[in-house]
């Protein structure tokens, strides 16, 4: 069975060994910061480092608490409403910020990012194609 999909944006990511990394704009109130995040289809939620939340003006620990299971053991994080923008597509999103500083990579997970989009990945060409799910 053949399935046809169309996408409104594409991005050529770096062919590094450390994963599929996208540029991300993250906004809260009147602050917008640029960062990068790894596409992680196995992550339940979007997770960002503590410092990013503080620089956005958030009181990180006042958010919705969660304990995430990671390869390094449990990780405490706190959820907040922000606006995420990747590949020119912006949408409100509920994301989590690590309780403690030092998180080495930000993650774009299923809830908060992936469920907002339709994506196609051609890793051989280092290409990701995206459209908003509601388009």
Tab-separated table of C-alpha atoms in Angstrom:
chain	number	residue	atom	x	y	z
A	1	UNK	CA	0.000	0.000	0.000
A	2	UNK	CA	1.482	3.334	-1.064
A	3	UNK	CA	0.969	6.444	1.052
A	4	UNK	CA	1.570	9.975	-0.228
A	5	UNK	CA	2.492	12.742	2.199
A	6	UNK	CA	3.238	16.393	1.541
A	7	UNK	CA	5.252	18.751	3.725
A	8	UNK	CA	5.447	22.520	4.021
A	9	UNK	CA	9.052	22.766	5.263
A	10	UNK	CA	12.313	20.896	5.101
A	11	UNK	CA	15.652	21.199	6.840
A	12	UNK	CA	19.051	19.674	6.075
A	13	UNK	CA	20.597	18.759	9.410
A	14	UNK	CA	24.264	18.134	10.105
A	15	UNK	CA	25.463	14.595	9.436
A	16	UNK	CA	27.127	14.275	12.836
A	17	UNK	CA	27.204	11.117	14.881
A	18	UNK	CA	25.424	12.726	17.833
A	19	UNK	CA	21.889	12.748	16.467
A	20	UNK	CA	19.380	14.774	14.514
A	21	UNK	CA	19.676	18.334	15.827
A	22	UNK	CA	17.343	21.188	14.912
A	23	UNK	CA	17.522	24.905	15.634
A	24	UNK	CA	14.720	25.920	17.994
A	25	UNK	CA	13.266	29.240	19.088
A	26	UNK	CA	11.580	29.029	22.467
A	27	UNK	CA	9.448	31.902	23.762
A	28	UNK	CA	7.722	32.820	26.984
A	29	UNK	CA	6.019	36.178	27.559
A	30	UNK	CA	8.235	38.739	25.802
A	31	UNK	CA	11.457	36.675	25.769
A	32	UNK	CA	12.623	34.508	22.885
A	33	UNK	CA	15.794	32.435	22.964
A	34	UNK	CA	17.542	30.460	20.262
A	35	UNK	CA	18.870	27.017	21.076
A	36	UNK	CA	19.164	23.565	19.536
A	37	UNK	CA	17.404	20.320	20.405
A	38	UNK	CA	17.618	16.670	19.416
A	39	UNK	CA	14.656	15.023	17.743
A	40	UNK	CA	13.874	12.087	20.045
A	41	UNK	CA	10.860	10.057	18.929
A	42	UNK	CA	11.300	7.833	21.984
A	43	UNK	CA	11.038	10.687	24.488
A	44	UNK	CA	7.569	11.139	25.988
A	45	UNK	CA	8.026	14.891	26.497
A	46	UNK	CA	10.139	17.827	25.390
A	47	UNK	CA	12.927	18.475	27.868
A	48	UNK	CA	15.137	21.559	28.070
A	49	UNK	CA	17.996	22.526	30.344
A	50	UNK	CA	17.389	24.465	33.540
A	51	UNK	CA	19.390	27.528	32.462
A	52	UNK	CA	17.170	28.040	29.428
A	53	UNK	CA	14.077	28.181	31.639
A	54	UNK	CA	15.702	30.715	33.935
A	55	UNK	CA	16.801	32.874	30.977
A	56	UNK	CA	13.184	32.806	29.740
A	57	UNK	CA	12.140	34.318	33.053
A	58	UNK	CA	10.458	31.185	34.370
A	59	UNK	CA	10.488	30.126	37.994
A	60	UNK	CA	11.380	26.614	36.888
A	61	UNK	CA	10.364	24.786	40.070
A	62	UNK	CA	6.921	26.441	40.120
A	63	UNK	CA	5.890	24.355	37.093
A	64	UNK	CA	4.110	20.997	36.959
A	65	UNK	CA	6.503	18.442	38.505
A	66	UNK	CA	7.412	15.187	36.794
A	67	UNK	CA	10.018	12.502	37.359
A	68	UNK	CA	11.404	11.226	34.066
A	69	UNK	CA	13.166	7.919	33.637
A	70	UNK	CA	16.490	8.292	31.827
A	71	UNK	CA	19.499	6.107	31.135
A	72	UNK	CA	21.228	7.838	34.055
A	73	UNK	CA	18.335	7.235	36.439
A	74	UNK	CA	15.381	9.369	37.505
A	75	UNK	CA	15.396	13.052	36.546
A	76	UNK	CA	13.169	15.700	38.088
A	77	UNK	CA	11.726	18.355	35.780
A	78	UNK	CA	8.977	20.965	35.766
A	79	UNK	CA	6.465	21.700	32.999
A	80	UNK	CA	5.652	25.136	31.579
A	81	UNK	CA	3.662	26.555	28.667
A	82	UNK	CA	5.908	28.128	26.006
A	83	UNK	CA	5.897	28.694	22.257
A	84	UNK	CA	8.218	26.456	20.243
A	85	UNK	CA	9.352	27.269	16.727
A	86	UNK	CA	11.185	24.823	14.479
A	87	UNK	CA	11.674	25.109	10.723
A	88	UNK	CA	9.477	28.223	10.621
A	89	UNK	CA	6.510	26.574	12.362
A	90	UNK	CA	5.505	28.014	15.735
A	91	UNK	CA	2.917	26.651	18.156
A	92	UNK	CA	2.081	26.723	21.869
A	93	UNK	CA	3.635	23.796	23.639
A	94	UNK	CA	3.903	22.339	27.119
A	95	UNK	CA	7.554	21.472	27.774
A	96	UNK	CA	9.663	20.501	30.772
A	97	UNK	CA	12.800	22.066	32.203
A	98	UNK	CA	15.291	20.032	34.218
A	99	UNK	CA	15.335	20.797	37.947
A	100	UNK	CA	19.118	20.969	38.062
A	101	UNK	CA	21.651	22.678	35.783
A	102	UNK	CA	23.917	20.595	33.590
A	103	UNK	CA	21.536	18.849	31.180
A	104	UNK	CA	23.740	18.367	28.111
A	105	UNK	CA	21.053	18.191	25.437
A	106	UNK	CA	17.563	19.493	24.867
A	107	UNK	CA	15.018	17.006	23.516
A	108	UNK	CA	12.046	17.400	21.198
A	109	UNK	CA	9.764	14.557	22.266
A	110	UNK	CA	6.318	13.220	21.463
A	111	UNK	CA	4.114	15.383	23.714
A	112	UNK	CA	4.771	19.038	23.028
A	113	UNK	CA	6.435	18.679	19.623
A	114	UNK	CA	6.068	15.489	17.601
A	115	UNK	CA	2.282	15.252	18.080
A	116	UNK	CA	1.960	18.768	16.638
A	117	UNK	CA	3.599	17.722	13.357
A	118	UNK	CA	3.780	15.313	10.475
A	119	UNK	CA	7.409	14.451	9.802
A	120	UNK	CA	9.412	12.520	7.273
A	121	UNK	CA	13.094	11.726	7.734
A	122	UNK	CA	15.524	10.668	5.020
A	123	UNK	CA	18.600	10.165	7.184
A	124	UNK	CA	20.775	9.089	4.245
A	125	UNK	CA	20.310	12.633	2.877
A	126	UNK	CA	20.300	14.315	6.342
A	127	UNK	CA	16.838	15.668	5.539
A	128	UNK	CA	13.814	16.179	7.746
A	129	UNK	CA	10.495	17.321	6.254
A	130	UNK	CA	7.739	18.794	8.434
A	131	UNK	CA	4.193	20.102	8.341
A	132	UNK	CA	1.847	21.090	11.110
A	133	UNK	CA	-0.462	18.188	11.894
A	134	UNK	CA	-3.536	20.388	11.525
A	135	UNK	CA	-2.649	21.599	7.983
